Amino acid sequence: MGVTILRLLLLSFIVLFPSLSFAHGFGGSGEENVKRSDFPDGFLFGTGTSSYQVEGAYLEDGKGLSNWDVFAHIPGNIVNNDNGDVADDHYHRFLEDIDLIHSLGTNAHRLSISWSRILPRGRFGEVNPSGIKFYNKIIDNLLSKGIEPFVTLHHQDLPQELQDRYQSWLSSQMQEDFVYFAEICFKNFGDRVKYWATINEPNLSADFSYLKGLYPPGHCSAPFGNCSEGNSDVEPLIVMHNMLLAHAKAVRLYRELFQPTQGGSIGIVTYSSIYEPLRDDEADRQAVSRALAFNIAWVLDPLIHGDYPQEMCHYLGSSLPSFSLEEVEYVKGSIDFIGINHYETLYIKDCIYSACPSGYDHPIRGFIYTTGERDGVPIGERTAIPSFFIVPRGMEKIVDYIKERYNNSPMFVTENAFCESSYP
């Protein structure tokens, strides 16, 4: 991505729904003129970036190799063999970028911290003071312009050494590494950061990294992909389990040692698609419920209710890891807010009673098939990404679903955008 693309990324929104239900439907036939004054006091509008996608400077000032650095440098892994070595050059141009954010009139900015910039070798090496200094400068400059920093600890990039030593999230050792990293961030930035997200989209990471093999470390198995290693039916479940336990342990640490004096809040961000039945029958309506359970509730049910959703337990059986009684005590209730990344609304077809393409008839997928079209008609206006359609009603539906399932918990829409068909 060039610097020009950064200007587009900064148009994403962060909004807060404190026990809020939509007063007006979205996607109606009439076009409404929405003004900022229509929203209540305390409603946050913001922008968002993530470290690997914007920073560049991939080996400058003591930063270590990340999993994405290594993965992107393997020919064929990324379209056009692109990489994030320079990206938007945010590492050198962050002051200019913060000026751009400020010019939009927003009052919040979401960023992630590069784990390998803070701890080049994880807990097996020293803290990198240049990395601490870099994020201190970003946080201070945001605050000086009246912009609230929302900080994500882990947005997919991690020190490559942790992958080399014990295969990162496939190992329970990763839980302690994450807590070690989180504590350093809380100590150095928590006096000014009041909104923390532990992990960004663990459900998407498990899917793309360990089921489809499209993200590092590129694990998958047939029929989901053609990778040199991996087990798509099992590894995503192990990875998610370790991520949830790592999250919960970091939250316990924050609440015990930092939250009482720093006064912040902490949550997790989930990739939150919404679904509609492809056909007007009970099988597809049940498939919609399974799809939501196997994606959103996979992340949030344990953190709020203390266990995986019943739909997953029923269809996955002993393949699904379990929480010990001790783990349930600190996993349950381990979020102050829910972060929602919403990009897509899709049709769902049942694959228990209907024939589906290979892979969709596996338990790991919940026996569901997703599509953006019904009888050749797209579910919404097409975008440059084939699976993304503009479906405004989807935002209302996802907020209502999470509100109802999770007892009206506070939520932030931490990402929402669409990709245009052409670029500058």
Short mmCIF file of C-alpha atoms in Angstrom, two decimals:
data_model
loop_
_atom_site.label_atom_id
_atom_site.label_comp_id
_atom_site.label_asym_id
_atom_site.label_seq_id
_atom_site.Cartn_x
_atom_site.Cartn_y
_atom_site.Cartn_z
CA MET A 1 0.00 0.00 0.00
CA GLY A 2 1.19 3.49 -0.74
CA VAL A 3 0.73 6.57 1.38
CA THR A 4 -2.30 7.53 -0.70
CA ILE A 5 -4.12 4.41 0.43
CA LEU A 6 -3.56 5.38 4.06
CA ARG A 7 -5.69 8.42 3.44
CA LEU A 8 -8.54 6.08 2.50
CA LEU A 9 -8.03 3.76 5.45
CA LEU A 10 -8.37 6.66 7.83
CA LEU A 11 -12.03 7.02 6.88
CA SER A 12 -13.06 3.97 8.91
CA PHE A 13 -15.30 4.71 11.89
CA ILE A 14 -15.13 3.82 15.55
CA VAL A 15 -18.46 4.33 17.25
CA LEU A 16 -19.73 3.58 20.73
CA PHE A 17 -23.12 2.08 21.48
CA PRO A 18 -23.52 2.39 25.27
CA SER A 19 -26.68 0.30 25.69
CA LEU A 20 -27.96 1.84 22.46
CA SER A 21 -30.54 0.45 20.08
CA PHE A 22 -31.02 1.92 16.62
CA ALA A 23 -33.88 4.38 16.52
CA HIS A 24 -34.13 4.36 12.72
CA GLY A 25 -33.75 1.55 10.22
CA PHE A 26 -30.84 1.60 7.79
CA GLY A 27 -31.07 0.84 4.11
CA GLY A 28 -34.57 2.17 3.49
CA SER A 29 -35.70 3.57 0.17
CA GLY A 30 -35.41 7.18 1.33
CA GLU A 31 -32.02 8.84 1.68
CA GLU A 32 -31.47 10.48 5.07
CA ASN A 33 -29.20 13.44 5.71
CA VAL A 34 -27.32 12.28 8.82
CA LYS A 35 -25.56 14.94 10.89
CA ARG A 36 -23.08 14.52 13.68
CA SER A 37 -25.41 16.44 15.98
CA ASP A 38 -27.94 13.61 15.56
CA PHE A 39 -25.75 11.41 17.75
CA PRO A 40 -25.66 11.54 21.56
CA ASP A 41 -22.90 13.09 23.65
CA GLY A 42 -20.04 10.65 24.11
CA PHE A 43 -20.56 9.05 20.71
CA LEU A 44 -17.10 8.56 19.23
CA PHE A 45 -16.19 8.92 15.58
CA GLY A 46 -12.76 7.68 14.68
CA THR A 47 -10.21 6.22 12.34
CA GLY A 48 -8.20 3.04 12.39
CA THR A 49 -4.91 1.48 11.32
CA SER A 50 -2.91 -1.64 12.18
CA SER A 51 0.84 -1.85 12.66
CA TYR A 52 1.95 -4.17 9.85
CA GLN A 53 -0.35 -2.57 7.30
CA VAL A 54 0.90 0.98 7.80
CA GLU A 55 4.18 1.28 9.70
CA GLY A 56 6.89 -0.05 7.40
CA ALA A 57 10.40 0.32 8.87
CA TYR A 58 10.31 -3.42 9.31
CA LEU A 59 13.86 -3.77 10.63
CA GLU A 60 14.58 -0.24 11.86
CA ASP A 61 15.49 0.87 15.38
CA GLY A 62 15.78 -2.59 16.87
CA LYS A 63 12.54 -4.11 15.59
CA GLY A 64 12.66 -7.89 15.14
CA LEU A 65 11.21 -9.97 12.34
CA SER A 66 7.49 -10.60 12.64
CA ASN A 67 5.53 -13.53 11.27
CA TRP A 68 4.12 -11.26 8.57
CA ASP A 69 7.60 -10.03 7.59
CA VAL A 70 8.69 -13.61 6.97
CA PHE A 71 5.45 -14.78 5.35
CA ALA A 72 5.22 -11.83 2.94
CA HIS A 73 8.79 -12.36 1.75
CA ILE A 74 8.05 -15.90 0.55
CA PRO A 75 7.33 -15.63 -3.20
CA GLY A 76 3.74 -16.45 -4.07
CA ASN A 77 2.22 -15.87 -0.64
CA ILE A 78 1.01 -12.34 -1.40
CA VAL A 79 -0.48 -10.96 -4.62
CA ASN A 80 2.25 -9.32 -6.73
CA ASN A 81 4.72 -10.42 -4.01
CA ASP A 82 3.92 -7.22 -2.12
CA ASN A 83 5.07 -6.78 1.48
CA GLY A 84 4.92 -4.35 4.37
CA ASP A 85 8.59 -3.35 4.39
CA VAL A 86 7.62 0.27 3.71
CA ALA A 87 3.79 0.13 3.61
CA ASP A 88 2.49 3.65 4.30
CA ASP A 89 5.76 4.67 5.96
CA HIS A 90 3.75 5.56 9.07
CA TYR A 91 6.84 4.97 11.21
CA HIS A 92 8.43 8.06 9.69
CA ARG A 93 5.27 10.01 8.79
CA PHE A 94 3.06 9.51 11.83
CA LEU A 95 2.96 13.24 12.64
CA GLU A 96 1.66 14.01 9.16
CA ASP A 97 -0.86 11.18 9.46
CA ILE A 98 -2.11 12.40 12.83
CA ASP A 99 -2.61 15.83 11.28
CA LEU A 100 -4.75 14.16 8.62
CA ILE A 101 -6.79 12.36 11.28
CA HIS A 102 -7.30 15.64 13.12
CA SER A 103 -8.39 17.38 9.92
CA LEU A 104 -11.31 14.94 9.61
CA GLY A 105 -12.77 16.20 12.88
CA THR A 106 -12.70 12.78 14.52
CA ASN A 107 -12.14 12.28 18.24
CA ALA A 108 -10.79 8.70 18.38
CA HIS A 109 -8.10 6.68 16.64
CA ARG A 110 -7.54 2.94 16.81
CA LEU A 111 -4.00 1.64 16.38
CA SER A 112 -2.23 -1.60 17.08
CA ILE A 113 1.18 -2.16 18.62
CA SER A 114 3.76 -4.19 16.75
CA TRP A 115 4.71 -6.96 19.19
CA SER A 116 8.08 -7.42 17.48
CA ARG A 117 8.83 -3.69 17.71
CA ILE A 118 8.41 -3.82 21.50
CA LEU A 119 9.82 -7.33 22.06
CA PRO A 120 11.91 -8.36 19.04
CA ARG A 121 12.32 -11.88 20.46
CA GLY A 122 9.25 -12.11 22.65
CA ARG A 123 10.05 -12.91 26.28
CA PHE A 124 13.33 -14.47 25.12
CA GLY A 125 14.97 -11.07 24.62
CA GLU A 126 15.06 -7.51 25.88
CA VAL A 127 12.48 -4.75 25.58
CA ASN A 128 13.27 -2.44 22.67
CA PRO A 129 13.33 1.15 24.02
CA SER A 130 12.95 2.62 20.53
CA GLY A 131 9.65 0.78 20.15
CA ILE A 132 8.39 2.15 23.46
CA LYS A 133 9.44 5.64 22.41
CA PHE A 134 7.66 5.37 19.04
CA TYR A 135 4.27 4.48 20.52
CA ASN A 136 4.65 7.04 23.29
CA LYS A 137 5.06 9.71 20.63
CA ILE A 138 1.97 8.51 18.76
CA ILE A 139 -0.16 8.40 21.91
CA ASP A 140 1.02 11.79 23.11
CA ASN A 141 0.45 13.46 19.75
CA LEU A 142 -3.04 11.99 19.43
CA LEU A 143 -3.98 13.25 22.88
CA SER A 144 -2.53 16.69 22.18
CA LYS A 145 -5.08 17.03 19.37
CA GLY A 146 -8.01 15.78 21.42
CA ILE A 147 -8.01 12.31 19.85
CA GLU A 148 -8.63 9.33 22.15
CA PRO A 149 -6.26 6.42 21.45
CA PHE A 150 -7.81 2.95 21.21
CA VAL A 151 -4.94 0.47 21.40
CA THR A 152 -5.03 -3.11 20.15
CA LEU A 153 -2.27 -5.28 21.56
CA HIS A 154 -2.28 -8.00 18.91
CA HIS A 155 -3.43 -7.46 15.33
CA GLN A 156 -2.06 -10.67 13.77
CA ASP A 157 1.64 -9.73 13.79
CA LEU A 158 3.91 -11.41 16.34
CA PRO A 159 7.64 -12.07 16.78
CA GLN A 160 8.76 -14.74 14.32
CA GLU A 161 10.89 -16.28 17.06
CA LEU A 162 7.73 -17.43 18.83
CA GLN A 163 6.64 -19.20 15.67
CA ASP A 164 10.05 -20.80 15.27
CA ARG A 165 10.31 -21.91 18.90
CA TYR A 166 6.89 -23.44 19.52
CA GLN A 167 4.53 -22.61 16.60
CA SER A 168 3.05 -19.56 18.35
CA TRP A 169 -0.72 -19.89 18.91
CA LEU A 170 -0.70 -23.67 18.50
CA SER A 171 1.13 -23.85 21.83
CA SER A 172 -0.16 -22.98 25.30
CA GLN A 173 3.21 -21.28 25.89
CA MET A 174 1.90 -18.42 23.78
CA GLN A 175 -0.50 -17.47 26.55
CA GLU A 176 2.36 -16.49 28.87
CA ASP A 177 4.21 -14.68 26.09
CA PHE A 178 1.12 -12.61 25.38
CA VAL A 179 0.60 -11.71 29.04
CA TYR A 180 4.27 -10.69 29.29
CA PHE A 181 3.86 -8.42 26.26
CA ALA A 182 0.58 -7.00 27.56
CA GLU A 183 2.09 -6.12 30.93
CA ILE A 184 4.88 -4.13 29.27
CA CYS A 185 2.28 -2.18 27.29
CA PHE A 186 0.09 -1.54 30.32
CA LYS A 187 3.11 -0.27 32.28
CA ASN A 188 4.39 2.04 29.56
CA PHE A 189 1.19 3.34 27.95
CA GLY A 190 -1.67 2.67 30.36
CA ASP A 191 -1.46 6.00 32.14
CA ARG A 192 -2.81 7.59 28.93
CA VAL A 193 -4.56 4.74 27.10
CA LYS A 194 -8.08 4.23 28.44
CA TYR A 195 -9.34 1.75 25.84
CA TRP A 196 -7.52 -1.54 25.28
CA ALA A 197 -8.38 -4.41 22.94
CA THR A 198 -6.38 -7.56 23.57
CA ILE A 199 -6.69 -9.39 20.24
CA ASN A 200 -8.13 -8.30 16.92
CA GLU A 201 -10.42 -10.79 15.17
CA PRO A 202 -9.24 -14.09 16.65
CA ASN A 203 -11.98 -15.85 14.66
CA LEU A 204 -10.70 -14.47 11.36
CA SER A 205 -7.09 -15.22 12.30
CA ALA A 206 -7.95 -18.83 13.12
CA ASP A 207 -9.82 -19.15 9.84
CA PHE A 208 -7.34 -17.47 7.51
CA SER A 209 -4.14 -18.71 9.20
CA TYR A 210 -5.04 -22.26 10.20
CA LEU A 211 -8.02 -23.31 8.07
CA LYS A 212 -7.44 -21.63 4.70
CA GLY A 213 -3.69 -21.05 5.04
CA LEU A 214 -3.84 -17.54 3.58
CA TYR A 215 -2.20 -15.77 6.54
CA PRO A 216 0.96 -16.75 8.42
CA PRO A 217 1.95 -19.40 9.27
CA GLY A 218 0.02 -20.71 6.26
CA HIS A 219 -1.42 -23.90 7.77
CA CYS A 220 -4.25 -25.82 6.10
CA SER A 221 -5.29 -29.20 4.80
CA ALA A 222 -7.56 -30.48 2.03
CA PRO A 223 -10.18 -29.61 0.98
CA PHE A 224 -9.66 -26.13 2.42
CA GLY A 225 -6.28 -25.48 0.84
CA ASN A 226 -3.00 -26.92 -0.34
CA CYS A 227 -0.45 -26.19 2.39
CA SER A 228 2.75 -27.96 3.34
CA GLU A 229 1.47 -28.52 6.88
CA GLY A 230 -1.61 -28.13 9.05
CA ASN A 231 -4.94 -29.70 9.96
CA SER A 232 -7.86 -27.46 9.06
CA ASP A 233 -10.36 -29.51 11.04
CA VAL A 234 -8.49 -29.21 14.36
CA GLU A 235 -5.87 -26.44 14.46
CA PRO A 236 -8.29 -23.47 14.31
CA LEU A 237 -9.96 -24.77 17.48
CA ILE A 238 -6.63 -25.07 19.34
CA VAL A 239 -5.52 -21.62 18.22
CA MET A 240 -8.76 -19.97 19.30
CA HIS A 241 -8.62 -21.69 22.67
CA ASN A 242 -5.11 -20.39 23.35
CA MET A 243 -6.08 -16.90 22.19
CA LEU A 244 -9.09 -16.79 24.51
CA LEU A 245 -7.05 -17.99 27.48
CA ALA A 246 -4.29 -15.48 26.67
CA HIS A 247 -6.90 -12.73 26.47
CA ALA A 248 -8.46 -13.71 29.78
CA LYS A 249 -5.10 -13.89 31.57
CA ALA A 250 -4.12 -10.45 30.25
CA VAL A 251 -7.46 -9.03 31.38
CA ARG A 252 -7.02 -10.55 34.85
CA LEU A 253 -3.57 -8.95 35.08
CA TYR A 254 -4.91 -5.58 33.92
CA ARG A 255 -7.81 -5.62 36.35
CA GLU A 256 -5.67 -6.64 39.30
CA LEU A 257 -2.60 -4.45 38.78
CA PHE A 258 -3.47 -1.57 36.44
CA GLN A 259 -7.16 -0.82 36.07
CA PRO A 260 -7.65 0.39 39.68
CA THR A 261 -5.14 3.23 39.18
CA GLN A 262 -5.27 3.76 35.41
CA GLY A 263 -9.04 3.63 35.13
CA GLY A 264 -9.22 2.18 31.63
CA SER A 265 -11.37 -0.52 30.08
CA ILE A 266 -10.42 -3.64 28.16
CA GLY A 267 -12.15 -5.85 25.61
CA ILE A 268 -11.67 -7.94 22.50
CA VAL A 269 -12.54 -7.35 18.83
CA THR A 270 -14.39 -9.94 16.77
CA TYR A 271 -14.92 -10.23 13.02
CA SER A 272 -18.71 -9.90 12.92
CA SER A 273 -20.48 -10.92 9.76
CA ILE A 274 -24.27 -11.18 9.70
CA TYR A 275 -26.24 -13.76 7.76
CA GLU A 276 -29.63 -14.26 6.12
CA PRO A 277 -31.21 -17.55 5.00
CA LEU A 278 -30.72 -18.29 1.32
CA ARG A 279 -34.07 -20.08 1.14
CA ASP A 280 -37.26 -19.52 3.07
CA ASP A 281 -37.11 -22.78 4.97
CA GLU A 282 -36.33 -23.94 8.49
CA ALA A 283 -33.07 -25.67 7.52
CA ASP A 284 -31.52 -22.43 6.27
CA ARG A 285 -32.86 -20.47 9.25
CA GLN A 286 -31.16 -22.96 11.56
CA ALA A 287 -28.01 -22.67 9.43
CA VAL A 288 -28.01 -18.91 10.09
CA SER A 289 -28.01 -19.60 13.83
CA ARG A 290 -25.12 -22.03 13.42
CA ALA A 291 -23.18 -19.56 11.32
CA LEU A 292 -23.44 -16.91 14.01
CA ALA A 293 -22.45 -19.42 16.69
CA PHE A 294 -19.47 -20.75 14.74
CA ASN A 295 -18.15 -17.24 14.10
CA ILE A 296 -19.16 -14.58 16.62
CA ALA A 297 -20.26 -16.71 19.56
CA TRP A 298 -17.11 -18.82 19.16
CA VAL A 299 -15.24 -15.79 20.48
CA LEU A 300 -17.73 -14.11 22.78
CA ASP A 301 -19.69 -16.90 24.46
CA PRO A 302 -16.70 -18.13 26.51
CA LEU A 303 -15.76 -14.59 27.56
CA ILE A 304 -19.26 -13.70 28.69
CA HIS A 305 -21.00 -16.99 29.47
CA GLY A 306 -17.97 -19.15 30.33
CA ASP A 307 -18.12 -21.80 27.60
CA TYR A 308 -18.33 -22.37 23.87
CA PRO A 309 -21.78 -22.13 22.22
CA GLN A 310 -23.91 -25.25 22.38
CA GLU A 311 -24.07 -25.46 18.59
CA MET A 312 -20.30 -25.92 18.45
CA CYS A 313 -20.27 -28.40 21.30
CA HIS A 314 -22.96 -30.46 19.56
CA TYR A 315 -21.31 -30.69 16.16
CA LEU A 316 -17.62 -30.70 17.11
CA GLY A 317 -17.78 -32.93 20.18
CA SER A 318 -14.41 -33.87 21.65
CA SER A 319 -12.54 -31.94 18.94
CA LEU A 320 -13.51 -28.73 20.72
CA PRO A 321 -11.13 -27.92 23.60
CA SER A 322 -12.66 -27.47 27.03
CA PHE A 323 -12.07 -25.00 29.84
CA SER A 324 -11.11 -26.28 33.27
CA LEU A 325 -13.09 -25.05 36.28
CA GLU A 326 -10.16 -22.78 37.19
CA GLU A 327 -10.04 -21.36 33.67
CA VAL A 328 -13.78 -20.69 33.61
CA GLU A 329 -13.37 -18.51 36.70
CA TYR A 330 -11.19 -15.99 34.89
CA VAL A 331 -12.44 -16.48 31.32
CA LYS A 332 -16.10 -15.79 32.13
CA GLY A 333 -16.79 -12.06 32.32
CA SER A 334 -13.35 -11.12 30.99
CA ILE A 335 -14.42 -8.17 28.82
CA ASP A 336 -15.52 -4.62 29.60
CA PHE A 337 -16.67 -4.05 26.01
CA ILE A 338 -17.16 -5.87 22.71
CA GLY A 339 -15.42 -4.62 19.57
CA ILE A 340 -17.34 -5.25 16.33
CA ASN A 341 -15.61 -5.35 12.95
CA HIS A 342 -18.44 -5.52 10.43
CA TYR A 343 -17.86 -5.75 6.68
CA GLU A 344 -20.25 -8.27 5.20
CA THR A 345 -23.77 -9.64 5.07
CA LEU A 346 -24.12 -13.00 3.33
CA TYR A 347 -26.72 -15.62 2.52
CA ILE A 348 -26.46 -18.95 4.32
CA LYS A 349 -27.40 -22.37 2.99
CA ASP A 350 -27.72 -25.48 5.16
CA CYS A 351 -25.29 -28.31 4.37
CA ILE A 352 -26.75 -30.98 6.65
CA TYR A 353 -29.81 -31.70 4.54
CA SER A 354 -28.56 -30.19 1.27
CA ALA A 355 -25.58 -30.85 -0.97
CA CYS A 356 -22.82 -28.26 -0.69
CA PRO A 357 -19.36 -27.76 -2.22
CA SER A 358 -16.51 -29.70 -0.63
CA GLY A 359 -15.38 -28.27 2.69
CA TYR A 360 -18.64 -26.64 3.67
CA ASP A 361 -19.95 -30.03 4.75
CA HIS A 362 -17.30 -30.27 7.50
CA PRO A 363 -18.08 -29.78 11.21
CA ILE A 364 -15.40 -27.08 11.49
CA ARG A 365 -17.53 -24.92 9.16
CA GLY A 366 -20.78 -25.66 10.99
CA PHE A 367 -22.24 -27.40 7.93
CA ILE A 368 -23.05 -24.12 6.23
CA TYR A 369 -22.42 -22.61 2.80
CA THR A 370 -22.10 -18.85 2.32
CA THR A 371 -22.86 -16.87 -0.80
CA GLY A 372 -23.45 -13.26 -1.71
CA GLU A 373 -26.04 -14.02 -4.38
CA ARG A 374 -29.51 -15.49 -4.61
CA ASP A 375 -30.68 -16.57 -8.07
CA GLY A 376 -27.92 -14.45 -9.59
CA VAL A 377 -28.98 -11.31 -7.70
CA PRO A 378 -26.37 -9.92 -5.24
CA ILE A 379 -27.43 -9.29 -1.65
CA GLY A 380 -26.28 -5.68 -1.98
CA GLU A 381 -24.27 -3.34 -4.16
CA ARG A 382 -20.98 -4.95 -5.19
CA THR A 383 -17.59 -3.65 -4.05
CA ALA A 384 -14.07 -4.33 -5.28
CA ILE A 385 -13.83 -7.32 -2.92
CA PRO A 386 -16.03 -10.12 -4.34
CA SER A 387 -17.36 -11.29 -0.96
CA PHE A 388 -18.19 -7.78 0.29
CA PHE A 389 -21.49 -6.12 -0.56
CA ILE A 390 -22.99 -2.86 0.69
CA VAL A 391 -25.87 -4.00 2.92
CA PRO A 392 -26.72 -1.23 5.43
CA ARG A 393 -29.30 -3.36 7.26
CA GLY A 394 -26.48 -5.70 8.26
CA MET A 395 -25.09 -3.15 10.72
CA GLU A 396 -28.40 -2.89 12.52
CA LYS A 397 -28.78 -6.67 12.60
CA ILE A 398 -25.32 -7.37 13.99
CA VAL A 399 -25.69 -4.78 16.75
CA ASP A 400 -29.10 -6.18 17.69
CA TYR A 401 -27.78 -9.76 17.70
CA ILE A 402 -24.88 -8.95 20.00
CA LYS A 403 -27.03 -6.74 22.21
CA GLU A 404 -29.57 -9.52 22.73
CA ARG A 405 -27.15 -12.43 23.10
CA TYR A 406 -24.75 -10.63 25.43
CA ASN A 407 -27.03 -8.81 27.84
CA ASN A 408 -26.72 -5.34 26.34
CA SER A 409 -22.95 -5.22 26.85
CA PRO A 410 -21.18 -2.00 25.78
CA MET A 411 -19.93 -2.24 22.20
CA PHE A 412 -17.73 -0.37 19.82
CA VAL A 413 -17.87 -0.64 16.06
CA THR A 414 -14.11 -0.81 15.70
CA GLU A 415 -14.06 -1.33 11.93
CA ASN A 416 -16.61 -0.70 9.20
CA ALA A 417 -15.79 0.23 5.63
CA PHE A 418 -16.00 -0.93 2.03
CA CYS A 419 -13.53 -1.18 -0.82
CA GLU A 420 -14.17 0.98 -3.86
CA SER A 421 -13.82 -0.40 -7.35
CA SER A 422 -10.92 1.86 -8.23
CA TYR A 423 -7.95 3.38 -6.46
CA PRO A 424 -6.16 6.72 -6.80
#
